[in-house]
JSON list of C-alpha atoms in Angstrom, two decimals:
[
{"chain": "H", "resi": 755, "resn": "PRO", "atom": "CA", "xyz": [6.14, -10.82, 18.29]},
{"chain": "H", "resi": 756, "resn": "GLU", "atom": "CA", "xyz": [9.97, -12.71, 18.78]},
{"chain": "H", "resi": 757, "resn": "LYS", "atom": "CA", "xyz": [11.68, -11.70, 21.64]},
{"chain": "H", "resi": 758, "resn": "LYS", "atom": "CA", "xyz": [15.51, -10.82, 21.81]},
{"chain": "H", "resi": 759, "resn": "PHE", "atom": "CA", "xyz": [17.25, -12.29, 24.82]},
{"chain": "H", "resi": 760, "resn": "VAL", "atom": "CA", "xyz": [20.47, -11.71, 26.43]},
{"chain": "H", "resi": 761, "resn": "PHE", "atom": "CA", "xyz": [21.76, -14.16, 29.25]},
{"chain": "H", "resi": 762, "resn": "ASP", "atom": "CA", "xyz": [24.39, -13.27, 31.49]},
{"chain": "H", "resi": 763, "resn": "ALA", "atom": "CA", "xyz": [25.64, -14.06, 35.33]},
{"chain": "H", "resi": 764, "resn": "GLY", "atom": "CA", "xyz": [23.12, -15.98, 37.36]},
{"chain": "H", "resi": 765, "resn": "ALA", "atom": "CA", "xyz": [20.97, -16.96, 34.10]},
{"chain": "H", "resi": 766, "resn": "LEU", "atom": "CA", "xyz": [24.24, -18.86, 32.67]},
{"chain": "H", "resi": 767, "resn": "GLN", "atom": "CA", "xyz": [24.83, -20.95, 36.16]},
{"chain": "H", "resi": 768, "resn": "VAL", "atom": "CA", "xyz": [21.51, -22.77, 36.19]},
{"chain": "H", "resi": 769, "resn": "MET", "atom": "CA", "xyz": [21.03, -22.77, 32.44]},
{"chain": "H", "resi": 770, "resn": "GLU", "atom": "CA", "xyz": [20.80, -26.12, 30.42]},
{"chain": "H", "resi": 771, "resn": "PRO", "atom": "CA", "xyz": [22.27, -25.41, 27.00]},
{"chain": "H", "resi": 772, "resn": "ASP", "atom": "CA", "xyz": [19.72, -27.48, 25.17]},
{"chain": "H", "resi": 773, "resn": "TRP", "atom": "CA", "xyz": [17.12, -24.82, 26.61]},
{"chain": "H", "resi": 774, "resn": "LEU", "atom": "CA", "xyz": [18.56, -22.24, 23.89]},
{"chain": "H", "resi": 775, "resn": "LEU", "atom": "CA", "xyz": [17.74, -24.87, 21.12]},
{"chain": "H", "resi": 776, "resn": "LYS", "atom": "CA", "xyz": [14.15, -23.93, 22.27]},
{"chain": "H", "resi": 777, "resn": "LEU", "atom": "CA", "xyz": [14.27, -19.99, 21.64]},
{"chain": "H", "resi": 778, "resn": "LYS", "atom": "CA", "xyz": [12.69, -18.95, 18.30]},
{"chain": "H", "resi": 779, "resn": "THR", "atom": "CA", "xyz": [15.46, -16.14, 18.09]},
{"chain": "H", "resi": 780, "resn": "SER", "atom": "CA", "xyz": [19.16, -16.36, 18.53]},
{"chain": "H", "resi": 781, "resn": "ALA", "atom": "CA", "xyz": [19.79, -15.40, 21.82]},
{"chain": "H", "resi": 782, "resn": "ILE", "atom": "CA", "xyz": [23.27, -13.90, 23.21]},
{"chain": "H", "resi": 783, "resn": "ILE", "atom": "CA", "xyz": [25.20, -14.92, 25.90]},
{"chain": "H", "resi": 784, "resn": "THR", "atom": "CA", "xyz": [27.89, -13.09, 27.53]},
{"chain": "H", "resi": 785, "resn": "PRO", "atom": "CA", "xyz": [29.90, -15.97, 29.64]},
{"chain": "H", "resi": 786, "resn": "HIS", "atom": "CA", "xyz": [32.91, -15.53, 31.39]},
{"chain": "H", "resi": 787, "resn": "GLN", "atom": "CA", "xyz": [35.56, -18.47, 31.06]},
{"chain": "H", "resi": 788, "resn": "LYS", "atom": "CA", "xyz": [34.00, -20.44, 33.91]},
{"chain": "H", "resi": 789, "resn": "GLU", "atom": "CA", "xyz": [30.50, -19.89, 33.19]},
{"chain": "H", "resi": 790, "resn": "PHE", "atom": "CA", "xyz": [31.10, -21.06, 29.54]},
{"chain": "H", "resi": 791, "resn": "GLU", "atom": "CA", "xyz": [32.82, -24.24, 31.14]},
{"chain": "H", "resi": 792, "resn": "LYS", "atom": "CA", "xyz": [30.18, -24.67, 33.39]},
{"chain": "H", "resi": 793, "resn": "LEU", "atom": "CA", "xyz": [27.56, -24.20, 30.52]},
{"chain": "H", "resi": 794, "resn": "PHE", "atom": "CA", "xyz": [29.13, -26.53, 28.20]},
{"chain": "H", "resi": 795, "resn": "ASN", "atom": "CA", "xyz": [30.87, -28.91, 30.09]},
{"chain": "H", "resi": 796, "resn": "VAL", "atom": "CA", "xyz": [34.21, -28.02, 28.72]},
{"chain": "H", "resi": 797, "resn": "SER", "atom": "CA", "xyz": [37.62, -27.21, 29.80]},
{"chain": "H", "resi": 798, "resn": "ILE", "atom": "CA", "xyz": [39.12, -23.87, 27.96]},
{"chain": "H", "resi": 799, "resn": "HIS", "atom": "CA", "xyz": [41.29, -22.18, 30.82]},
{"chain": "H", "resi": 800, "resn": "GLN", "atom": "CA", "xyz": [44.54, -24.38, 29.89]},
{"chain": "H", "resi": 801, "resn": "ILE", "atom": "CA", "xyz": [43.81, -23.87, 25.50]},
{"chain": "H", "resi": 802, "resn": "SER", "atom": "CA", "xyz": [45.04, -21.60, 23.39]},
{"chain": "H", "resi": 803, "resn": "VAL", "atom": "CA", "xyz": [42.99, -18.60, 21.84]},
{"chain": "H", "resi": 804, "resn": "GLU", "atom": "CA", "xyz": [42.94, -20.07, 18.71]},
{"chain": "H", "resi": 805, "resn": "GLU", "atom": "CA", "xyz": [41.39, -23.21, 20.20]},
{"chain": "H", "resi": 806, "resn": "LYS", "atom": "CA", "xyz": [38.84, -21.29, 22.24]},
{"chain": "H", "resi": 807, "resn": "ILE", "atom": "CA", "xyz": [37.97, -19.49, 18.77]},
{"chain": "H", "resi": 808, "resn": "LYS", "atom": "CA", "xyz": [36.87, -22.88, 17.46]},
{"chain": "H", "resi": 809, "resn": "LEU", "atom": "CA", "xyz": [35.13, -24.33, 20.42]},
{"chain": "H", "resi": 810, "resn": "VAL", "atom": "CA", "xyz": [33.25, -20.72, 20.69]},
{"chain": "H", "resi": 811, "resn": "GLN", "atom": "CA", "xyz": [32.45, -20.86, 16.73]},
{"chain": "H", "resi": 812, "resn": "ALA", "atom": "CA", "xyz": [31.71, -24.46, 17.35]},
{"chain": "H", "resi": 813, "resn": "MET", "atom": "CA", "xyz": [28.94, -24.12, 20.28]},
{"chain": "H", "resi": 814, "resn": "ALA", "atom": "CA", "xyz": [27.75, -20.92, 18.78]},
{"chain": "H", "resi": 815, "resn": "LYS", "atom": "CA", "xyz": [26.69, -22.75, 15.91]},
{"chain": "H", "resi": 816, "resn": "LYS", "atom": "CA", "xyz": [25.29, -25.96, 17.87]},
{"chain": "H", "resi": 817, "resn": "TYR", "atom": "CA", "xyz": [22.97, -24.18, 19.68]},
{"chain": "H", "resi": 818, "resn": "LYS", "atom": "CA", "xyz": [22.33, -21.37, 17.20]},
{"chain": "H", "resi": 819, "resn": "ILE", "atom": "CA", "xyz": [23.36, -18.38, 19.33]},
{"chain": "H", "resi": 820, "resn": "ILE", "atom": "CA", "xyz": [25.65, -15.70, 19.72]},
{"chain": "H", "resi": 821, "resn": "ILE", "atom": "CA", "xyz": [28.64, -16.34, 22.30]},
{"chain": "H", "resi": 822, "resn": "LEU", "atom": "CA", "xyz": [30.58, -13.23, 23.41]},
{"chain": "H", "resi": 823, "resn": "LEU", "atom": "CA", "xyz": [33.21, -15.02, 25.69]},
{"chain": "H", "resi": 824, "resn": "LYS", "atom": "CA", "xyz": [34.62, -12.41, 27.93]},
{"chain": "H", "resi": 825, "resn": "ALA", "atom": "CA", "xyz": [38.47, -12.51, 28.76]},
{"chain": "H", "resi": 826, "resn": "ILE", "atom": "CA", "xyz": [41.56, -10.48, 27.60]},
{"chain": "H", "resi": 827, "resn": "ILE", "atom": "CA", "xyz": [40.60, -11.00, 24.16]},
{"chain": "H", "resi": 828, "resn": "ASP", "atom": "CA", "xyz": [36.80, -11.35, 23.58]},
{"chain": "H", "resi": 829, "resn": "ILE", "atom": "CA", "xyz": [35.51, -14.03, 21.39]},
{"chain": "H", "resi": 830, "resn": "ILE", "atom": "CA", "xyz": [31.98, -13.10, 19.83]},
{"chain": "H", "resi": 831, "resn": "SER", "atom": "CA", "xyz": [30.60, -15.80, 17.08]},
{"chain": "H", "resi": 832, "resn": "ASP", "atom": "CA", "xyz": [27.18, -16.54, 15.85]},
{"chain": "H", "resi": 833, "resn": "GLY", "atom": "CA", "xyz": [28.72, -19.98, 14.30]},
{"chain": "H", "resi": 834, "resn": "ASN", "atom": "CA", "xyz": [29.63, -18.28, 11.12]},
{"chain": "H", "resi": 835, "resn": "GLU", "atom": "CA", "xyz": [31.56, -15.18, 11.76]},
{"chain": "H", "resi": 836, "resn": "VAL", "atom": "CA", "xyz": [34.51, -14.78, 14.39]},
{"chain": "H", "resi": 837, "resn": "TYR", "atom": "CA", "xyz": [35.15, -11.47, 15.77]},
{"chain": "H", "resi": 838, "resn": "LEU", "atom": "CA", "xyz": [37.90, -10.78, 18.39]},
{"chain": "H", "resi": 839, "resn": "VAL", "atom": "CA", "xyz": [38.10, -7.70, 20.21]},
{"chain": "H", "resi": 840, "resn": "GLU", "atom": "CA", "xyz": [41.15, -6.75, 22.21]},
{"chain": "H", "resi": 841, "resn": "GLY", "atom": "CA", "xyz": [41.92, -3.91, 24.71]},
{"chain": "H", "resi": 842, "resn": "GLY", "atom": "CA", "xyz": [40.63, -3.13, 27.97]},
{"chain": "H", "resi": 843, "resn": "ASN", "atom": "CA", "xyz": [42.22, -3.87, 31.47]},
{"chain": "H", "resi": 844, "resn": "ALA", "atom": "CA", "xyz": [42.08, -5.30, 34.96]},
{"chain": "H", "resi": 845, "resn": "GLY", "atom": "CA", "xyz": [39.65, -2.38, 35.91]},
{"chain": "H", "resi": 846, "resn": "LEU", "atom": "CA", "xyz": [37.11, -4.08, 33.72]},
{"chain": "H", "resi": 847, "resn": "THR", "atom": "CA", "xyz": [37.16, -7.31, 36.11]},
{"chain": "H", "resi": 848, "resn": "LYS", "atom": "CA", "xyz": [35.22, -5.47, 38.92]},
{"chain": "H", "resi": 849, "resn": "GLY", "atom": "CA", "xyz": [31.55, -6.83, 39.96]},
{"chain": "H", "resi": 850, "resn": "GLY", "atom": "CA", "xyz": [29.03, -4.79, 37.52]},
{"chain": "H", "resi": 851, "resn": "THR", "atom": "CA", "xyz": [31.10, -4.55, 34.28]},
{"chain": "H", "resi": 852, "resn": "GLY", "atom": "CA", "xyz": [29.47, -7.59, 33.18]},
{"chain": "H", "resi": 853, "resn": "ASP", "atom": "CA", "xyz": [25.95, -6.47, 33.91]},
{"chain": "H", "resi": 854, "resn": "ILE", "atom": "CA", "xyz": [27.25, -2.98, 31.99]},
{"chain": "H", "resi": 855, "resn": "LEU", "atom": "CA", "xyz": [28.09, -5.31, 29.07]},
{"chain": "H", "resi": 856, "resn": "ALA", "atom": "CA", "xyz": [24.70, -7.36, 29.03]},
{"chain": "H", "resi": 857, "resn": "GLY", "atom": "CA", "xyz": [22.65, -3.59, 29.12]},
{"chain": "H", "resi": 858, "resn": "LEU", "atom": "CA", "xyz": [24.73, -2.54, 26.51]},
{"chain": "H", "resi": 859, "resn": "THR", "atom": "CA", "xyz": [24.59, -5.56, 24.16]},
{"chain": "H", "resi": 860, "resn": "THR", "atom": "CA", "xyz": [20.61, -5.52, 25.27]},
{"chain": "H", "resi": 861, "resn": "THR", "atom": "CA", "xyz": [20.20, -1.85, 24.18]},
{"chain": "H", "resi": 862, "resn": "LEU", "atom": "CA", "xyz": [22.06, -2.17, 21.13]},
{"chain": "H", "resi": 863, "resn": "SER", "atom": "CA", "xyz": [20.13, -5.27, 19.84]},
{"chain": "H", "resi": 864, "resn": "SER", "atom": "CA", "xyz": [16.90, -3.29, 19.78]},
{"chain": "H", "resi": 865, "resn": "ASN", "atom": "CA", "xyz": [18.20, -1.95, 16.47]},
{"chain": "H", "resi": 866, "resn": "ASN", "atom": "CA", "xyz": [20.91, -3.88, 15.15]},
{"chain": "H", "resi": 867, "resn": "SER", "atom": "CA", "xyz": [21.49, -7.53, 14.57]},
{"chain": "H", "resi": 868, "resn": "ALA", "atom": "CA", "xyz": [22.51, -9.70, 17.44]},
{"chain": "H", "resi": 869, "resn": "LEU", "atom": "CA", "xyz": [25.91, -10.36, 16.62]},
{"chain": "H", "resi": 870, "resn": "THR", "atom": "CA", "xyz": [26.82, -6.50, 15.71]},
{"chain": "H", "resi": 871, "resn": "SER", "atom": "CA", "xyz": [25.17, -5.75, 19.00]},
{"chain": "H", "resi": 872, "resn": "ALA", "atom": "CA", "xyz": [27.48, -8.19, 20.87]},
{"chain": "H", "resi": 873, "resn": "VAL", "atom": "CA", "xyz": [30.70, -7.00, 18.96]},
{"chain": "H", "resi": 874, "resn": "THR", "atom": "CA", "xyz": [29.83, -3.00, 19.43]},
{"chain": "H", "resi": 875, "resn": "ALA", "atom": "CA", "xyz": [28.81, -3.57, 23.10]},
{"chain": "H", "resi": 876, "resn": "SER", "atom": "CA", "xyz": [32.49, -5.30, 23.66]},
{"chain": "H", "resi": 877, "resn": "LEU", "atom": "CA", "xyz": [34.50, -2.62, 22.16]},
{"chain": "H", "resi": 878, "resn": "LEU", "atom": "CA", "xyz": [32.52, -0.02, 23.58]},
{"chain": "H", "resi": 879, "resn": "LEU", "atom": "CA", "xyz": [33.31, -1.56, 26.85]},
{"chain": "H", "resi": 880, "resn": "LYS", "atom": "CA", "xyz": [36.81, -2.22, 26.38]},
{"chain": "H", "resi": 881, "resn": "LYS", "atom": "CA", "xyz": [37.20, 1.49, 25.16]},
{"chain": "H", "resi": 882, "resn": "THR", "atom": "CA", "xyz": [35.64, 2.98, 28.00]},
{"chain": "H", "resi": 883, "resn": "GLY", "atom": "CA", "xyz": [37.95, 1.04, 30.43]},
{"chain": "H", "resi": 884, "resn": "GLU", "atom": "CA", "xyz": [40.90, 2.58, 28.65]},
{"chain": "H", "resi": 885, "resn": "LYS", "atom": "CA", "xyz": [39.92, 5.95, 28.66]},
{"chain": "H", "resi": 886, "resn": "LEU", "atom": "CA", "xyz": [39.36, 5.71, 32.43]},
{"chain": "H", "resi": 887, "resn": "PHE", "atom": "CA", "xyz": [42.72, 4.07, 33.03]},
{"chain": "H", "resi": 888, "resn": "ARG", "atom": "CA", "xyz": [44.23, 7.01, 31.61]},
{"chain": "H", "resi": 889, "resn": "SER", "atom": "CA", "xyz": [42.69, 9.32, 33.77]},
{"chain": "H", "resi": 890, "resn": "LYS", "atom": "CA", "xyz": [42.21, 7.09, 37.02]},
{"chain": "H", "resi": 891, "resn": "GLY", "atom": "CA", "xyz": [44.28, 4.03, 36.45]},
{"chain": "H", "resi": 892, "resn": "TYR", "atom": "CA", "xyz": [42.79, 0.79, 38.31]},
{"chain": "H", "resi": 893, "resn": "TRP", "atom": "CA", "xyz": [40.61, 3.01, 40.83]},
{"chain": "H", "resi": 894, "resn": "TYR", "atom": "CA", "xyz": [37.52, 3.47, 38.34]},
{"chain": "H", "resi": 895, "resn": "ASN", "atom": "CA", "xyz": [34.07, 2.19, 39.22]},
{"chain": "H", "resi": 896, "resn": "VAL", "atom": "CA", "xyz": [30.95, 1.05, 37.56]},
{"chain": "H", "resi": 897, "resn": "ASP", "atom": "CA", "xyz": [29.41, 4.34, 37.85]},
{"chain": "H", "resi": 898, "resn": "ASN", "atom": "CA", "xyz": [32.28, 6.04, 36.38]},
{"chain": "H", "resi": 899, "resn": "ILE", "atom": "CA", "xyz": [32.09, 3.33, 33.53]},
{"chain": "H", "resi": 900, "resn": "ILE", "atom": "CA", "xyz": [28.59, 4.22, 32.92]},
{"chain": "H", "resi": 901, "resn": "GLU", "atom": "CA", "xyz": [29.17, 8.25, 32.99]},
{"chain": "H", "resi": 902, "resn": "MET", "atom": "CA", "xyz": [32.03, 7.62, 30.54]},
{"chain": "H", "resi": 903, "resn": "ILE", "atom": "CA", "xyz": [29.98, 5.11, 28.01]},
{"chain": "H", "resi": 904, "resn": "PRO", "atom": "CA", "xyz": [28.40, 8.43, 26.19]},
{"chain": "H", "resi": 905, "resn": "GLU", "atom": "CA", "xyz": [31.84, 10.49, 25.57]},
{"chain": "H", "resi": 906, "resn": "VAL", "atom": "CA", "xyz": [33.21, 7.01, 24.14]},
{"chain": "H", "resi": 907, "resn": "LEU", "atom": "CA", "xyz": [30.55, 6.49, 21.94]},
{"chain": "H", "resi": 908, "resn": "ASN", "atom": "CA", "xyz": [30.86, 9.90, 20.30]},
{"chain": "H", "resi": 909, "resn": "GLU", "atom": "CA", "xyz": [34.60, 9.17, 19.85]},
{"chain": "H", "resi": 910, "resn": "ILE", "atom": "CA", "xyz": [33.91, 5.78, 18.50]},
{"chain": "H", "resi": 911, "resn": "ILE", "atom": "CA", "xyz": [31.03, 7.22, 16.11]},
{"chain": "H", "resi": 912, "resn": "LEU", "atom": "CA", "xyz": [33.04, 10.96, 15.02]}
]
């Protein structure tokens, strides 16, 4: 069977982008800006959001992948469509939140398209961070995020 892949963090730091072309299915990658720069040998930290959108879309198209670029505004593209997910807060920059995002994306991709999974995971994580901020300020951790996800998911669905 064709496998689905989500790559984050350490995998992105040692990966060569041409390897992505060898996959039989479209992988999802979830880099932050520095990981994106290293993987694709480009510089994006000084360019506008509009230019980042174009670059993410171009790389997604070239490598036939879904890219979820993590930032203040997440940029998600399959090379054709582009989605922007705003929200969240600085509490989501703590260690482990990228692992939660990768886990959510993987879980959602079992029954949904890769693009839908990436967009939904991004939205769910950012909304969870916002809800936790209202009750705890920035003093929440990954355990709090994991515990809050079902509640936020119910709010989004209903």
